[in-house]
PDB file of C-alpha atoms in Angstrom:
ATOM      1  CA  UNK A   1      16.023  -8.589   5.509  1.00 58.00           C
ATOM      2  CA  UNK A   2      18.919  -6.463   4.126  1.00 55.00           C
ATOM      3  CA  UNK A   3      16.445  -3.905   2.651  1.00 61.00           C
ATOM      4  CA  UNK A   4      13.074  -3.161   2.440  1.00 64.00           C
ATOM      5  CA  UNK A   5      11.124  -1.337  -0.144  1.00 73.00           C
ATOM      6  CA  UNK A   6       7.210  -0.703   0.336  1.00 71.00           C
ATOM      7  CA  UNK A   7       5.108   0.408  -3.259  1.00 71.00           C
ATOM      8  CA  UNK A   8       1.701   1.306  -3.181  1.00 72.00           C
ATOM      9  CA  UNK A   9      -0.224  -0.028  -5.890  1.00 72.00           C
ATOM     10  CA  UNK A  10      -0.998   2.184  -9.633  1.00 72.00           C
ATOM     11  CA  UNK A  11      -4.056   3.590 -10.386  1.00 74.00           C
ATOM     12  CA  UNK A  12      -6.678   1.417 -10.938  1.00 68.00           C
ATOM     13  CA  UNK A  13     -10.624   2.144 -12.005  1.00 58.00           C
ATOM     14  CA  UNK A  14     -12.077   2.774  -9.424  1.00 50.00           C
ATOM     15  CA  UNK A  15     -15.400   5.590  -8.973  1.00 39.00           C
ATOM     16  CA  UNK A  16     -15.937   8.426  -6.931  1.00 35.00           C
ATOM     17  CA  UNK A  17     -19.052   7.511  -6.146  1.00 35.00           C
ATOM     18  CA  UNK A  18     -21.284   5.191  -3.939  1.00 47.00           C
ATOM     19  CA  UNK A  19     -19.089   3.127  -5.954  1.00 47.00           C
ATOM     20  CA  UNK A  20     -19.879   2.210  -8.803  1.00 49.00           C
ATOM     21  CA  UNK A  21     -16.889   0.009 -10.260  1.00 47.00           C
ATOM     22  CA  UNK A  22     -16.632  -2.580 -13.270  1.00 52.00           C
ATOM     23  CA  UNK A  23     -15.074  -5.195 -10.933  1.00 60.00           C
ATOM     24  CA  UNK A  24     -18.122  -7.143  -8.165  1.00 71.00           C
ATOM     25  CA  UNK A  25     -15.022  -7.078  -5.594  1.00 85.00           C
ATOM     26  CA  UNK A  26     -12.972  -4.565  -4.357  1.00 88.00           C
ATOM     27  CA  UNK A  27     -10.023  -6.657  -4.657  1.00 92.00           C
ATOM     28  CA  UNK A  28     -10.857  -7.420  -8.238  1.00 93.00           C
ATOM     29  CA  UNK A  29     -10.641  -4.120  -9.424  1.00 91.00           C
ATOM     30  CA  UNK A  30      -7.716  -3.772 -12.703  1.00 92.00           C
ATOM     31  CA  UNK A  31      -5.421  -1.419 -13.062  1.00 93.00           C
ATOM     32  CA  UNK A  32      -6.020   1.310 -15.404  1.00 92.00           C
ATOM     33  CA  UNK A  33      -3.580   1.890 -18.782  1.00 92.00           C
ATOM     34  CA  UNK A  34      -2.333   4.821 -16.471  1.00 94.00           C
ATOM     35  CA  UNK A  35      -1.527   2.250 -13.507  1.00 94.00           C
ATOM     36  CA  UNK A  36       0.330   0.159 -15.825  1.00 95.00           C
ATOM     37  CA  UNK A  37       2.736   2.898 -17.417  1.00 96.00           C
ATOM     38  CA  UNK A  38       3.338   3.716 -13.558  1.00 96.00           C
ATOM     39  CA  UNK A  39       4.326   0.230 -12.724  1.00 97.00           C
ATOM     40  CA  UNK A  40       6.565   0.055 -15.882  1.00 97.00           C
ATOM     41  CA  UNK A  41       8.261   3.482 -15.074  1.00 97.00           C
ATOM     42  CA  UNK A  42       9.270   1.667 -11.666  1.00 97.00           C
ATOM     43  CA  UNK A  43      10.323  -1.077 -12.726  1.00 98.00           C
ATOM     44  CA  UNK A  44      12.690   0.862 -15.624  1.00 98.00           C
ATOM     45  CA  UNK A  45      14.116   2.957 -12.227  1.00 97.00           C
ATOM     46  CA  UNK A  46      14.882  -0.403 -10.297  1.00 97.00           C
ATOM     47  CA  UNK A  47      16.856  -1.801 -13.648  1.00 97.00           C
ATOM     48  CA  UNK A  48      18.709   1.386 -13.710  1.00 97.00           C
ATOM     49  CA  UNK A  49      19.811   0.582 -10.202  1.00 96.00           C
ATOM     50  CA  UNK A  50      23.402  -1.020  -8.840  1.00 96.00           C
ATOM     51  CA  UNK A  51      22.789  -4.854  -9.105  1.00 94.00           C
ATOM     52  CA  UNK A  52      23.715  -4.865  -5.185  1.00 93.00           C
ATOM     53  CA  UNK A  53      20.641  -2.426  -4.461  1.00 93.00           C
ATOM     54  CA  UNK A  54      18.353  -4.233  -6.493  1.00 96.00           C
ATOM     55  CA  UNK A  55      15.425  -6.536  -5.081  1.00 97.00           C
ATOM     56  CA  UNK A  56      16.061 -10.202  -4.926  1.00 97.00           C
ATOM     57  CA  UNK A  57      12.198 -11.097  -3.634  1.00 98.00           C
ATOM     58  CA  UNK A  58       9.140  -9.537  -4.449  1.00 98.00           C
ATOM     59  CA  UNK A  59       6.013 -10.195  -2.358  1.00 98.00           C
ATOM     60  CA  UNK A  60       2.319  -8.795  -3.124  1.00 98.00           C
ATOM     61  CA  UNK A  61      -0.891  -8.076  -2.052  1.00 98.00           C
ATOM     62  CA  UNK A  62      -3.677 -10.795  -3.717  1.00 98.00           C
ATOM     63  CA  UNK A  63      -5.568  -7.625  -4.888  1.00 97.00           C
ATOM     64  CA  UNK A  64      -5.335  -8.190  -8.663  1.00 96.00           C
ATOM     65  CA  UNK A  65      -4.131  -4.131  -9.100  1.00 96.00           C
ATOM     66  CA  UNK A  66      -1.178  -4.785  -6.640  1.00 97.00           C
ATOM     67  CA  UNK A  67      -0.022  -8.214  -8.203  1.00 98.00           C
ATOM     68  CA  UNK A  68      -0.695  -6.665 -11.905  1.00 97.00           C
ATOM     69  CA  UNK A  69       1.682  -3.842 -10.271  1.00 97.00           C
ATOM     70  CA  UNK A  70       3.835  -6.159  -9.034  1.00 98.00           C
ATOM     71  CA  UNK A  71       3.910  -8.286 -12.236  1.00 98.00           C
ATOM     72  CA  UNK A  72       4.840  -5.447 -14.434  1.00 98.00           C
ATOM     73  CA  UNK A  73       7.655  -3.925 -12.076  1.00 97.00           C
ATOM     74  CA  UNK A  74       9.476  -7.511 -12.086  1.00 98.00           C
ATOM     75  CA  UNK A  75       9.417  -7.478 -16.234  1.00 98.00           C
ATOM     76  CA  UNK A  76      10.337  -4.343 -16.878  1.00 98.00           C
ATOM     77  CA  UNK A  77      13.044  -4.520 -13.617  1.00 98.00           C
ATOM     78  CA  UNK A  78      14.492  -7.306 -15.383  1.00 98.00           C
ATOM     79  CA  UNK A  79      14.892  -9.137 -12.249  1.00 97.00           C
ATOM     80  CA  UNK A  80      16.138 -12.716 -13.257  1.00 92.00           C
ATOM     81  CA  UNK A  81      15.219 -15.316 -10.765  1.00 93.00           C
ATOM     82  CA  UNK A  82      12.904 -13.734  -8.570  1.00 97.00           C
ATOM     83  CA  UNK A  83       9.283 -15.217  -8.860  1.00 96.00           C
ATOM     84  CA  UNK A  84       6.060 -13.008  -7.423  1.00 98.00           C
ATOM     85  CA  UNK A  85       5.115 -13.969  -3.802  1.00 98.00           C
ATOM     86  CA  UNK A  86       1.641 -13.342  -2.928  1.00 99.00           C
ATOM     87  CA  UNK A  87       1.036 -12.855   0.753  1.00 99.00           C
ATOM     88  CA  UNK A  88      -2.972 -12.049   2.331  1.00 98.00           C
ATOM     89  CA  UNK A  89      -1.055 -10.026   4.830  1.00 99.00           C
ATOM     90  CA  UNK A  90      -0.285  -7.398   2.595  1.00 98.00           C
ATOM     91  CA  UNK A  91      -4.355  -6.331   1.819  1.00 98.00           C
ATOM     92  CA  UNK A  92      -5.825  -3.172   1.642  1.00 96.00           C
ATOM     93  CA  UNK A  93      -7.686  -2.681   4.476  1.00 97.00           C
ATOM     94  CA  UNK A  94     -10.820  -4.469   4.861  1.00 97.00           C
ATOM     95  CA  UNK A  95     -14.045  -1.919   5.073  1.00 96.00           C
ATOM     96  CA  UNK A  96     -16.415  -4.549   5.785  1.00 96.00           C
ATOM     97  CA  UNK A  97     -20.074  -2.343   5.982  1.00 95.00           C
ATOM     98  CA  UNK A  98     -18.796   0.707   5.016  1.00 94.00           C
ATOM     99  CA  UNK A  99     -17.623  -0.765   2.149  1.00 91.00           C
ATOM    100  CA  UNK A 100     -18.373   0.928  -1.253  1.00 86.00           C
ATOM    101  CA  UNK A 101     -19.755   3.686   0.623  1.00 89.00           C
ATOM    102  CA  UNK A 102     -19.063   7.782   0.574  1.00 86.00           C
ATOM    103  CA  UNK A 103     -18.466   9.979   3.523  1.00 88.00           C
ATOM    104  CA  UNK A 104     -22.122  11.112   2.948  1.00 90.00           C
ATOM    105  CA  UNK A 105     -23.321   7.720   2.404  1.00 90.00           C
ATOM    106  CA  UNK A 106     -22.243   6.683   5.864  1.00 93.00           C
ATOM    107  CA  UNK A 107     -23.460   9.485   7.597  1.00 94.00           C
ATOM    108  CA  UNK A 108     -27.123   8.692   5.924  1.00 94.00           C
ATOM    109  CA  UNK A 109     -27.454   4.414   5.937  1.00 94.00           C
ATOM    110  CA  UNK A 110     -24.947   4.167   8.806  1.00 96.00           C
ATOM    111  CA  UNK A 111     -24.930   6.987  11.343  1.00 96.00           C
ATOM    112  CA  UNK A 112     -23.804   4.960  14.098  1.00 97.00           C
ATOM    113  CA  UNK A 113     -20.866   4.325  12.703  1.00 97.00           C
ATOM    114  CA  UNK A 114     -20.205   7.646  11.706  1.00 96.00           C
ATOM    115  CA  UNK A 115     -20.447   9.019  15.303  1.00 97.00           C
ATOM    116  CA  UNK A 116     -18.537   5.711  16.575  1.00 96.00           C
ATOM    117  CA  UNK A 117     -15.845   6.940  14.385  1.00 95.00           C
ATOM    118  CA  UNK A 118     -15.855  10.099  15.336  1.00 95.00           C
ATOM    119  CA  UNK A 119     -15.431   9.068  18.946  1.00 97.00           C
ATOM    120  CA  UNK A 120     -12.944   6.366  18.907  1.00 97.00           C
ATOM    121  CA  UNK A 121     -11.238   7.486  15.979  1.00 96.00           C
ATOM    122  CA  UNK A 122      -9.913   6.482  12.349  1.00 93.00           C
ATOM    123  CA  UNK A 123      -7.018   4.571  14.017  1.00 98.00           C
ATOM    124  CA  UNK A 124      -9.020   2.213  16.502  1.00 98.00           C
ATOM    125  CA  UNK A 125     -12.478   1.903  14.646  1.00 98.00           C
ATOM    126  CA  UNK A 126     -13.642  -1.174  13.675  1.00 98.00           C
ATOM    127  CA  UNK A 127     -16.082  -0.808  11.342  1.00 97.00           C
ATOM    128  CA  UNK A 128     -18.821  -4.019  11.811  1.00 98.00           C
ATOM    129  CA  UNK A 129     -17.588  -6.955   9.634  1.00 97.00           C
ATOM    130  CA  UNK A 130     -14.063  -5.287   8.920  1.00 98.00           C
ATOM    131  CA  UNK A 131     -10.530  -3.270  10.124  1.00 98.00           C
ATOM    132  CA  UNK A 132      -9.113  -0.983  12.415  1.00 98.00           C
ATOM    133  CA  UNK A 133      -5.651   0.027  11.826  1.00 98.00           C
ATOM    134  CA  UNK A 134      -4.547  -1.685  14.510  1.00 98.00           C
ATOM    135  CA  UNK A 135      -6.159  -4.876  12.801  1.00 99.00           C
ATOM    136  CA  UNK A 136      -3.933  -4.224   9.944  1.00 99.00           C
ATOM    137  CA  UNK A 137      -0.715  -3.332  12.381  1.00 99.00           C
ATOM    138  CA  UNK A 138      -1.275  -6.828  13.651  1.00 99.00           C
ATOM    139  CA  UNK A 139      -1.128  -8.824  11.133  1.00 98.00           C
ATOM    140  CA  UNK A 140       1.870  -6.769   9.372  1.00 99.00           C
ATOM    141  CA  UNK A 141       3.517  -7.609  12.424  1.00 99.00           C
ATOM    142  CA  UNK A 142       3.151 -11.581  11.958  1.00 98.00           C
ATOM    143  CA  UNK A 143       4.265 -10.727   7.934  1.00 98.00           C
ATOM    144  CA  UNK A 144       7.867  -8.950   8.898  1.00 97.00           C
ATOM    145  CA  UNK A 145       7.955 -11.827  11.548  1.00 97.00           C
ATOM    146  CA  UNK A 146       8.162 -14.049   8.617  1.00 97.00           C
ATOM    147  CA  UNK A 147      10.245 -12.145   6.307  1.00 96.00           C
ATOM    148  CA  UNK A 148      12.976 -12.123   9.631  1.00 94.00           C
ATOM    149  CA  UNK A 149      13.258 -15.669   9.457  1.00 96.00           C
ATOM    150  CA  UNK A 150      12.973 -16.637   6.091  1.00 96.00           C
ATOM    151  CA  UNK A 151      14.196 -13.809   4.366  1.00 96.00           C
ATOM    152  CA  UNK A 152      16.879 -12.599   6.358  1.00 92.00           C
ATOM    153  CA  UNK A 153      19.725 -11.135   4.142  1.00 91.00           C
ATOM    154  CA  UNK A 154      17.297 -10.370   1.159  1.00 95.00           C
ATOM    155  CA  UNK A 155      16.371  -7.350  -0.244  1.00 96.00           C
ATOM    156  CA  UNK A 156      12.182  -7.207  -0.282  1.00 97.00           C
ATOM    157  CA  UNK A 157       9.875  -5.177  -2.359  1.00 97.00           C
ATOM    158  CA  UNK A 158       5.911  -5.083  -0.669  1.00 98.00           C
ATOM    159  CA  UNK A 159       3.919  -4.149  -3.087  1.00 98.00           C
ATOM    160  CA  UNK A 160       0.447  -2.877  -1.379  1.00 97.00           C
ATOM    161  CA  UNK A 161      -2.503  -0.098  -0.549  1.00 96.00           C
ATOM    162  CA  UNK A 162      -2.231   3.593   0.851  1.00 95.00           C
ATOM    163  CA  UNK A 163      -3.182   2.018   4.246  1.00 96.00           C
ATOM    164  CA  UNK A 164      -0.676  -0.705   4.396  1.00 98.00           C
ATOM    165  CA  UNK A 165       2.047   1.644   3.935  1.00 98.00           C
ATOM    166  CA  UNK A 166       1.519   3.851   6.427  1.00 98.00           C
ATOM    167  CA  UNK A 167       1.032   1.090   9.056  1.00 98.00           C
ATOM    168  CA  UNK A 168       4.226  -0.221   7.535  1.00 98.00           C
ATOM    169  CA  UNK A 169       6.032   3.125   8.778  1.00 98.00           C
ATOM    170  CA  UNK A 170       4.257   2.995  12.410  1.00 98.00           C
ATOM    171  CA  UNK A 171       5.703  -0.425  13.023  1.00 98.00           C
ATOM    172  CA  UNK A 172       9.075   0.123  11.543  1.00 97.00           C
ATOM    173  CA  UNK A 173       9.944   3.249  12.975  1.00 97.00           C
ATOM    174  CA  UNK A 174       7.982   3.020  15.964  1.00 97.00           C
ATOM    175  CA  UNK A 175       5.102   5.653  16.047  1.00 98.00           C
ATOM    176  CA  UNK A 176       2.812   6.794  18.283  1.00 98.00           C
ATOM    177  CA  UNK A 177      -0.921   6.989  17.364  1.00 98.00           C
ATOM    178  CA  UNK A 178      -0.919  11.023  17.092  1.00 98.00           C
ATOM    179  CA  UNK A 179       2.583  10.569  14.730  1.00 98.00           C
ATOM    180  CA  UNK A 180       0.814   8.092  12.096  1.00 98.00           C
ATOM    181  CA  UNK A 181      -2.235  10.426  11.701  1.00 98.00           C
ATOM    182  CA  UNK A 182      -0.284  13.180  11.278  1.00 98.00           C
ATOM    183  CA  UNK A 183       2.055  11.337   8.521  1.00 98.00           C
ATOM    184  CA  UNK A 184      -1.830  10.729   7.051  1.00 97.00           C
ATOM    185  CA  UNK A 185      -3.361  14.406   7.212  1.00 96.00           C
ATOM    186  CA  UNK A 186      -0.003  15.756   5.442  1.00 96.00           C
ATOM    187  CA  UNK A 187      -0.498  14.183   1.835  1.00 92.00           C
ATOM    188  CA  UNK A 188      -2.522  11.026   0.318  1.00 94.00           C
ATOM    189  CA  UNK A 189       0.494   8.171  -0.352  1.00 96.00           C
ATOM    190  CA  UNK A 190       1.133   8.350  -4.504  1.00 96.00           C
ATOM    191  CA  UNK A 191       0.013   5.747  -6.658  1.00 95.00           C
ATOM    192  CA  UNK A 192       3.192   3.378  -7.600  1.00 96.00           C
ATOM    193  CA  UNK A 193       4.966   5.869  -4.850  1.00 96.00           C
ATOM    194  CA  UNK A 194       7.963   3.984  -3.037  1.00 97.00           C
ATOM    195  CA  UNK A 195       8.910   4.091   0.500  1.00 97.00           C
ATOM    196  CA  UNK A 196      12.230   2.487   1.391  1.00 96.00           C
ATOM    197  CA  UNK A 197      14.603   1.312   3.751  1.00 96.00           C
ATOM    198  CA  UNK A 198      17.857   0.483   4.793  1.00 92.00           C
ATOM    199  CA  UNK A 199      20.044  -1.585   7.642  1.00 89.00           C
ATOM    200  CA  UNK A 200      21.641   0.799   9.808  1.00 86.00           C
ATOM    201  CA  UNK A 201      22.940  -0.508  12.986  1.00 82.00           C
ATOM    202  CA  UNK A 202      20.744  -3.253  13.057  1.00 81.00           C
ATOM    203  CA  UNK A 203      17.702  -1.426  12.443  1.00 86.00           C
ATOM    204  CA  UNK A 204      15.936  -0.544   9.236  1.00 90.00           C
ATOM    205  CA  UNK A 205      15.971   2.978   8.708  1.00 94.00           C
ATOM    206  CA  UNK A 206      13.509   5.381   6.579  1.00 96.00           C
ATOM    207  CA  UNK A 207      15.416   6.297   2.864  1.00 95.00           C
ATOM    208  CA  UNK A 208      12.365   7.186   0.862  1.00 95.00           C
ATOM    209  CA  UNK A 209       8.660   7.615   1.403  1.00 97.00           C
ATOM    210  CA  UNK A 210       5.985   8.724  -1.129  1.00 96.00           C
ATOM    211  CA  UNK A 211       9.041   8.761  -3.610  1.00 96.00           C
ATOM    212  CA  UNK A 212       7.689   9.470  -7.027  1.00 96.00           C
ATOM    213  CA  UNK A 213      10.243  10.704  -8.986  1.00 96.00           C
ATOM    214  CA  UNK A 214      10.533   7.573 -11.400  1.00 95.00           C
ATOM    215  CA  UNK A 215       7.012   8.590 -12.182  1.00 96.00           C
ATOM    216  CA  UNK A 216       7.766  12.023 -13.432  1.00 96.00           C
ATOM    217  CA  UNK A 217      11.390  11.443 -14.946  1.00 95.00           C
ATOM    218  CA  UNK A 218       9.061   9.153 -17.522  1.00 94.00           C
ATOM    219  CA  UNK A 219       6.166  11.101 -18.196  1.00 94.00           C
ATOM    220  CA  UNK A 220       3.592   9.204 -16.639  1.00 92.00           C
ATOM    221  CA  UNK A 221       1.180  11.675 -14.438  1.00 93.00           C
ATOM    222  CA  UNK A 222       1.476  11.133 -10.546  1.00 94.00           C
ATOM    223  CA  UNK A 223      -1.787  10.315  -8.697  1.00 93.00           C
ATOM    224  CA  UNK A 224      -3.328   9.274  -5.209  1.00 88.00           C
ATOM    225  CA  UNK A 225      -6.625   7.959  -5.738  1.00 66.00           C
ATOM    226  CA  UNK A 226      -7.816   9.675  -2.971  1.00 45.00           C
ATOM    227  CA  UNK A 227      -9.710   7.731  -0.003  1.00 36.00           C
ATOM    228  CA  UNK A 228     -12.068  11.363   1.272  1.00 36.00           C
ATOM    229  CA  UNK A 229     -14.796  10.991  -1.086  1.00 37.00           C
ATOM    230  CA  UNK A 230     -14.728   6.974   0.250  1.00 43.00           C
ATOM    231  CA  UNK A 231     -15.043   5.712   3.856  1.00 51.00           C
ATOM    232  CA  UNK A 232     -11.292   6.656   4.442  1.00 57.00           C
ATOM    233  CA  UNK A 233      -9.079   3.284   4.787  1.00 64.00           C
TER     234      UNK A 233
END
């Protein structure tokens, strides 16, 4: 891998609440008409790149928001030849019990969990039935493993979840625990944001992250989705 470019999905509908969503599944969830413009605006910004910078494989999360995403910035990117990739490894997060639920609603049905938490940590609790981060680290791991050897030379675009970005960043550039939360704290990652890299000495090296400027140049309002009113991925 030449290249590597990591896009959160768009905004999708998705409540505030306990949550109360259209979709039964988390993974099922659409993108909104808002989402969609954000993908497009993307994908405009990647045609109006060099052909040599431009992505020659584009893998995705199975959630439908990220592969709609992902669908939408290959059209509008023009990118002849390159067919969608979908890859399990790329997955938001996995909640397990605490899925669906608020910050309040955790405290109330599940307050075990919401002192383990506290105690061990966002980073190494495993809430019962789904993820830590370092879950998620792992098996990123095993997917640039993978791109290495049969995508070496290419230029990638992930397209993925808040979460799954930031764990990109701890593997690629080698964090420490204290580094990645801090990266968190600052800012939620943007909705259709990009974070990018390039070879440099044999190592990929940071370009762009939470880039959203193809967002504004076309109008389309820049978002987060935020994860505090949820249990935070």
């Amino acid at each position: 891998m030449s290249a590597g470019n990591v896009a959160r999905d768009a905004a999708h509908k998705k409540g505030l609440e306990r949550i109360a969503i259209e979709a039964a599944r988390d993974m099922d969830v659409p993108l909104s008409p808002l989402g969609e413009k954000q993908a497009a605006a993307v994908g405009r910004y990647i045609r109006s790149q060099p052909a040599k910078v431009r992505p020659t494989a584009v893998l995705s999360s199975p959630y439908l928001r990220a592969r709609r995403t992902a669908e939408i910035l290959i059209a509008e990117a023009k990118l002849a030849g390159v067919s969608l990739v979908v890859d399990e490894r790329l997955r938001e997060r996995e909640l397990g019990a605490l899925d669906r639920l608020t910050r309040r609603g955790i405290e109330k049905l599940l307050p075990d969990q919401a002192a383990l938490r506290k105690s061990l940590g966002k980073f190494y609790h495993r809430p019962p039935g789904g993820e830590s981060w370092c879950d998620v680290i792992l098996r990123l791991r095993t997917f640039l493993d993978t791109l290495g050897r049969e995508l070496a030379g290419e230029r990638v675009v992930a397209v993925c979840h808040s979460a799954v970005v930031l764990c990109f960043r701890y593997i690629l550039e080698r964090m420490t625990e204290e580094q990645i939360l801090a990266i968190d704290a600052e800012a939620d990652v943007a909705n259709c944001s990009i974070t990018s890299y390039q070879c440099a000495s044999g190592r990929l090296e940071l370009r762009h992250f939470n880039f959203v400027a193809p967002l504004r140049e076309e109008g389309a309002r820049v978002t987060a989705e935020p994860d505090a009113p949820i249990a935070s991925r």
